[in-house]
mmCIF file of C-alpha atoms (C1' of nucleotides) in Angstrom:
data_model
loop_
_atom_site.group_PDB
_atom_site.id
_atom_site.type_symbol
_atom_site.label_atom_id
_atom_site.label_comp_id
_atom_site.label_asym_id
_atom_site.label_seq_id
_atom_site.Cartn_x
_atom_site.Cartn_y
_atom_site.Cartn_z
ATOM 1 C CA MET A 651 -53.537 22.957 -30.242
ATOM 2 C CA LYS A 652 -52.001 23.819 -26.946
ATOM 3 C CA ASN A 653 -55.441 24.103 -25.439
ATOM 4 C CA ASP A 654 -55.836 20.369 -25.412
ATOM 5 C CA LEU A 655 -53.495 20.451 -22.467
ATOM 6 C CA PHE A 656 -54.389 20.518 -18.782
ATOM 7 C CA GLU A 657 -52.877 23.590 -17.230
ATOM 8 C CA LEU A 658 -52.056 23.654 -13.568
ATOM 9 C CA PRO A 659 -50.183 26.222 -11.463
ATOM 10 C CA ILE A 660 -47.187 25.558 -9.243
ATOM 11 C CA PRO A 661 -46.748 28.177 -6.527
ATOM 12 C CA THR A 662 -43.179 28.510 -5.333
ATOM 13 C CA ARG A 663 -41.262 31.107 -3.404
ATOM 14 C CA ASP A 664 -39.896 32.193 -6.785
ATOM 15 C CA GLY A 665 -43.349 32.801 -8.167
ATOM 16 C CA ARG A 666 -46.104 30.910 -9.792
ATOM 17 C CA PHE A 667 -44.968 28.475 -12.457
ATOM 18 C CA THR A 668 -47.407 26.957 -14.923
ATOM 19 C CA ALA A 669 -47.332 23.318 -16.012
ATOM 20 C CA ARG A 670 -49.266 21.835 -18.901
ATOM 21 C CA TYR A 671 -49.944 18.163 -19.390
ATOM 22 C CA SER A 672 -50.894 16.058 -22.391
ATOM 23 C CA GLY A 673 -52.105 12.506 -22.142
ATOM 24 C CA LYS A 674 -48.502 11.363 -22.273
ATOM 25 C CA GLY A 675 -47.053 13.468 -19.510
ATOM 26 C CA LEU A 676 -45.716 16.894 -18.691
ATOM 27 C CA ALA A 677 -45.527 18.750 -21.984
ATOM 28 C CA GLU A 678 -44.793 22.398 -21.118
ATOM 29 C CA MET A 679 -43.639 24.572 -18.289
ATOM 30 C CA ASP A 680 -43.660 28.347 -17.999
ATOM 31 C CA PHE A 681 -41.687 30.639 -15.735
ATOM 32 C CA PRO A 682 -43.711 32.959 -13.515
ATOM 33 C CA LYS A 683 -44.936 35.984 -15.398
ATOM 34 C CA VAL A 684 -43.101 39.073 -14.487
ATOM 35 C CA GLY A 685 -46.122 41.311 -14.677
ATOM 36 C CA ARG A 686 -48.058 39.461 -11.998
ATOM 37 C CA ALA A 687 -50.681 37.544 -13.891
ATOM 38 C CA SER A 688 -54.320 36.996 -13.127
ATOM 39 C CA PRO A 689 -54.880 34.905 -9.973
ATOM 40 C CA ARG A 690 -57.526 32.917 -11.777
ATOM 41 C CA ALA A 691 -58.183 29.541 -10.182
ATOM 42 C CA ALA A 692 -57.519 26.591 -12.466
ATOM 43 C CA LYS A 693 -60.361 24.185 -12.502
ATOM 44 C CA GLN A 694 -59.069 21.455 -10.217
ATOM 45 C CA ASN A 695 -62.059 19.283 -10.875
ATOM 46 C CA GLY A 696 -62.121 17.388 -14.130
ATOM 47 C CA VAL A 697 -58.433 16.701 -13.870
ATOM 48 C CA PRO A 698 -57.765 12.989 -14.341
ATOM 49 C CA ALA A 699 -56.183 11.214 -11.415
ATOM 50 C CA THR A 700 -53.162 10.347 -13.508
ATOM 51 C CA ILE A 701 -52.444 13.986 -14.237
ATOM 52 C CA SER A 702 -52.912 14.927 -10.594
ATOM 53 C CA ARG A 703 -50.291 12.398 -9.718
ATOM 54 C CA TRP A 704 -47.924 13.681 -12.405
ATOM 55 C CA HIS A 705 -48.489 17.212 -11.178
ATOM 56 C CA ARG A 706 -47.559 16.273 -7.633
ATOM 57 C CA ALA A 707 -44.324 14.798 -8.970
ATOM 58 C CA THR A 708 -43.690 17.904 -11.057
ATOM 59 C CA GLU A 709 -44.240 20.152 -8.114
ATOM 60 C CA THR A 710 -41.798 18.277 -5.909
ATOM 61 C CA ALA A 711 -39.212 18.028 -8.680
ATOM 62 C CA LEU A 712 -39.392 21.701 -9.519
ATOM 63 C CA LYS A 713 -39.003 22.745 -5.910
ATOM 64 C CA ASN A 714 -36.006 20.419 -5.484
ATOM 65 C CA ILE A 715 -34.280 21.916 -8.491
ATOM 66 C CA LEU A 716 -35.058 25.453 -7.406
ATOM 67 C CA ALA A 717 -33.335 24.520 -4.173
ATOM 68 C CA GLY A 718 -30.314 23.224 -6.072
ATOM 69 C CA ARG A 719 -31.046 19.607 -5.319
ATOM 70 C CA THR A 720 -31.432 16.625 -7.595
ATOM 71 C CA ALA A 721 -34.969 15.980 -8.710
ATOM 72 C CA LYS A 722 -36.177 12.467 -8.021
ATOM 73 C CA ASN A 723 -39.327 10.905 -9.378
ATOM 74 C CA LEU A 724 -39.842 13.109 -12.370
ATOM 75 C CA PRO A 725 -43.223 12.800 -14.049
ATOM 76 C CA PRO A 726 -43.214 11.350 -17.579
ATOM 77 C CA LEU A 727 -42.177 14.044 -19.993
ATOM 78 C CA ASP A 728 -43.986 14.451 -23.293
ATOM 79 C CA LEU A 729 -41.330 15.791 -25.613
ATOM 80 C CA THR A 730 -42.925 14.474 -28.795
ATOM 81 C CA GLY A 731 -43.519 18.020 -29.949
ATOM 82 C CA GLY A 732 -39.903 18.468 -31.031
ATOM 83 C CA THR A 733 -37.975 17.384 -34.066
ATOM 84 C CA GLU A 734 -35.608 14.453 -33.908
ATOM 85 C CA PHE A 735 -32.675 16.782 -33.527
ATOM 86 C CA GLN A 736 -34.310 18.774 -30.757
ATOM 87 C CA GLN A 737 -35.276 15.629 -28.878
ATOM 88 C CA ALA A 738 -31.685 14.404 -29.124
ATOM 89 C CA VAL A 739 -30.511 17.635 -27.604
ATOM 90 C CA TRP A 740 -33.081 17.567 -24.832
ATOM 91 C CA ARG A 741 -32.264 13.964 -24.052
ATOM 92 C CA GLU A 742 -28.633 14.980 -23.707
ATOM 93 C CA LEU A 743 -29.479 17.927 -21.469
ATOM 94 C CA ARG A 744 -31.268 15.621 -19.031
ATOM 95 C CA LYS A 745 -27.955 13.832 -18.382
ATOM 96 C CA ILE A 746 -26.467 16.931 -16.803
ATOM 97 C CA SER A 747 -26.869 16.811 -13.050
ATOM 98 C CA PRO A 748 -27.160 19.815 -10.756
ATOM 99 C CA GLY A 749 -23.966 21.753 -10.358
ATOM 100 C CA GLN A 750 -22.579 20.471 -13.644
ATOM 101 C CA THR A 751 -22.390 22.470 -16.835
ATOM 102 C CA ARG A 752 -21.728 21.692 -20.507
ATOM 103 C CA SER A 753 -20.963 23.938 -23.444
ATOM 104 C CA TYR A 754 -23.101 24.060 -26.549
ATOM 105 C CA GLY A 755 -20.195 22.531 -28.376
ATOM 106 C CA GLU A 756 -19.984 19.598 -25.961
ATOM 107 C CA ILE A 757 -23.699 18.895 -26.432
ATOM 108 C CA ALA A 758 -23.285 19.049 -30.190
ATOM 109 C CA GLN A 759 -20.401 16.595 -30.013
ATOM 110 C CA ALA A 760 -22.324 14.290 -27.673
ATOM 111 C CA ILE A 761 -25.153 13.852 -30.174
ATOM 112 C CA GLY A 762 -22.692 13.244 -32.963
ATOM 113 C CA LYS A 763 -23.041 16.553 -34.758
ATOM 114 C CA ALA A 764 -20.009 18.453 -33.605
ATOM 115 C CA ARG A 765 -20.522 21.365 -35.907
ATOM 116 C CA ALA A 766 -24.162 21.903 -35.093
ATOM 117 C CA VAL A 767 -23.313 24.030 -32.093
ATOM 118 C CA ARG A 768 -25.468 26.875 -33.207
ATOM 119 C CA ALA A 769 -28.395 24.604 -33.890
ATOM 120 C CA VAL A 770 -27.972 23.253 -30.332
ATOM 121 C CA GLY A 771 -28.549 26.758 -29.101
ATOM 122 C CA GLY A 772 -31.711 26.869 -31.121
ATOM 123 C CA ALA A 773 -32.925 23.567 -29.688
ATOM 124 C CA CYS A 774 -32.262 24.805 -26.142
ATOM 125 C CA GLY A 775 -34.388 27.830 -26.852
ATOM 126 C CA ALA A 776 -37.141 25.568 -28.154
ATOM 127 C CA ASN A 777 -37.124 23.472 -24.984
ATOM 128 C CA PRO A 778 -40.740 23.372 -23.766
ATOM 129 C CA ILE A 779 -39.834 22.303 -20.229
ATOM 130 C CA PRO A 780 -37.150 24.569 -18.788
ATOM 131 C CA VAL A 781 -35.678 23.784 -15.355
ATOM 132 C CA LEU A 782 -36.708 20.072 -15.461
ATOM 133 C CA VAL A 783 -34.949 19.805 -18.787
ATOM 134 C CA PRO A 784 -31.925 21.770 -17.611
ATOM 135 C CA CYS A 785 -31.184 24.062 -20.532
ATOM 136 C CA HIS A 786 -29.776 26.509 -17.987
ATOM 137 C CA ARG A 787 -26.773 24.242 -17.433
ATOM 138 C CA VAL A 788 -25.506 24.878 -20.947
ATOM 139 C CA LEU A 789 -22.952 27.627 -21.231
ATOM 140 C CA ALA A 790 -21.073 29.084 -24.166
ATOM 141 C CA ALA A 791 -17.454 28.184 -24.682
ATOM 142 C CA HIS A 792 -14.973 29.113 -21.988
ATOM 143 C CA GLY A 793 -17.578 29.622 -19.248
ATOM 144 C CA LYS A 794 -19.403 32.476 -20.859
ATOM 145 C CA ILE A 795 -23.054 32.762 -19.948
ATOM 146 C CA GLY A 796 -24.635 32.340 -23.357
ATOM 147 C CA GLY A 797 -28.336 33.060 -23.672
ATOM 148 C CA PHE A 798 -31.569 31.946 -22.081
ATOM 149 C CA GLY A 799 -35.123 32.137 -23.339
ATOM 150 C CA GLY A 800 -36.543 32.738 -19.873
ATOM 151 C CA GLY A 801 -34.170 35.640 -19.338
ATOM 152 C CA LEU A 802 -30.542 35.591 -18.246
ATOM 153 C CA ASP A 803 -31.516 36.500 -14.670
ATOM 154 C CA TRP A 804 -33.221 33.144 -14.345
ATOM 155 C CA LYS A 805 -30.247 31.332 -15.811
ATOM 156 C CA ARG A 806 -27.880 33.000 -13.363
ATOM 157 C CA ARG A 807 -30.199 32.394 -10.447
ATOM 158 C CA LEU A 808 -30.681 28.692 -11.209
ATOM 159 C CA LEU A 809 -26.953 28.176 -11.611
ATOM 160 C CA ALA A 810 -26.243 30.029 -8.394
ATOM 161 C CA ARG A 811 -28.659 27.784 -6.527
ATOM 162 C CA GLU A 812 -26.699 24.809 -7.774
ATOM 163 C CA GLY A 813 -23.424 26.259 -6.647
ATOM 164 C CA VAL A 814 -22.095 27.138 -10.079
ATOM 165 C CA SER A 815 -20.084 30.293 -10.261
ATOM 166 C CA LEU A 816 -19.409 31.956 -13.535
ATOM 167 C "C1'" DA B 1262 -33.791 33.098 -47.939
ATOM 168 C "C1'" DG B 1263 -33.041 34.637 -43.327
ATOM 169 C "C1'" DC B 1264 -32.636 34.085 -38.457
ATOM 170 C "C1'" DC B 1265 -30.028 32.211 -34.291
ATOM 171 C "C1'" DA B 1266 -29.126 30.886 -26.678
ATOM 172 C "C1'" DG B 1267 -22.080 29.243 -31.087
ATOM 173 C "C1'" DT B 1268 -17.230 29.239 -31.942
ATOM 174 C "C1'" DC B 1269 -12.938 30.329 -33.966
ATOM 175 C "C1'" DT B 1270 -9.563 33.703 -35.746
ATOM 176 C "C1'" DC B 1271 -7.481 37.935 -36.240
ATOM 177 C "C1'" DG B 1272 -6.766 43.100 -35.437
ATOM 178 C "C1'" DG B 1273 -7.078 46.985 -32.813
ATOM 179 C "C1'" DA B 1274 -7.469 49.255 -28.258
ATOM 180 C "C1'" DT C 405 -5.788 40.798 -22.159
ATOM 181 C "C1'" DC C 406 -10.194 42.063 -23.782
ATOM 182 C "C1'" DC C 407 -13.635 43.162 -27.133
ATOM 183 C "C1'" DG C 408 -15.630 43.438 -31.965
ATOM 184 C "C1'" DA C 409 -16.083 42.161 -36.691
ATOM 185 C "C1'" DG C 410 -16.157 38.506 -39.969
ATOM 186 C "C1'" DA C 411 -16.428 33.839 -41.548
ATOM 187 C "C1'" DC C 412 -18.442 29.539 -41.078
ATOM 188 C "C1'" DT C 413 -21.778 26.478 -39.202
ATOM 189 C "C1'" DG C 414 -26.464 23.368 -39.168
ATOM 190 C "C1'" DG C 415 -31.216 23.328 -38.243
ATOM 191 C "C1'" DC C 416 -35.528 25.612 -38.227
ATOM 192 C "C1'" DT C 417 -39.528 28.897 -40.084
#
DNA sequence: AGCCAGTCTCGGA
DNA sequence: TCCGAGACTGGCT
């Protein structure tokens, strides 16, 4: 199923991210692989012009966020893969701007399900587009770090870039 | 039925 | 004050 997506690399000074696009927009993003992956060249030909344009936006947005800046001109995001609940959580996450943080409980409350705090954690972990959908800005209660699917090192690094101290 | 990227309370160090 | 266990939670596989 995932192979219907166009996969394009994004080289940054933090490593090589991978972006995947559906016909609706950016659908997935991967952190650089720790084990230094194959340098295989993605077929740049055969990529529709629309997706090239989206990819350029993604690249700029990613680099801005990695630098702790606000991302402007995001590409369209295809989040249709999630459940209603997950999409509600992701929508809420996108309202958090750089340097800000929320707790899982605050997110739960914001989507009208104050007791679903644990499920919010699950939805964050299921987020297919980390960084652009800023799951790293969600902390546990009382400023504790919480978890992170991409590894806590990444969460700490991203927050540090945005000037958040734990 | 079982697993969680949570949170609260309470008890012991 | 700072953990750790336990209870309770709602959504997902």
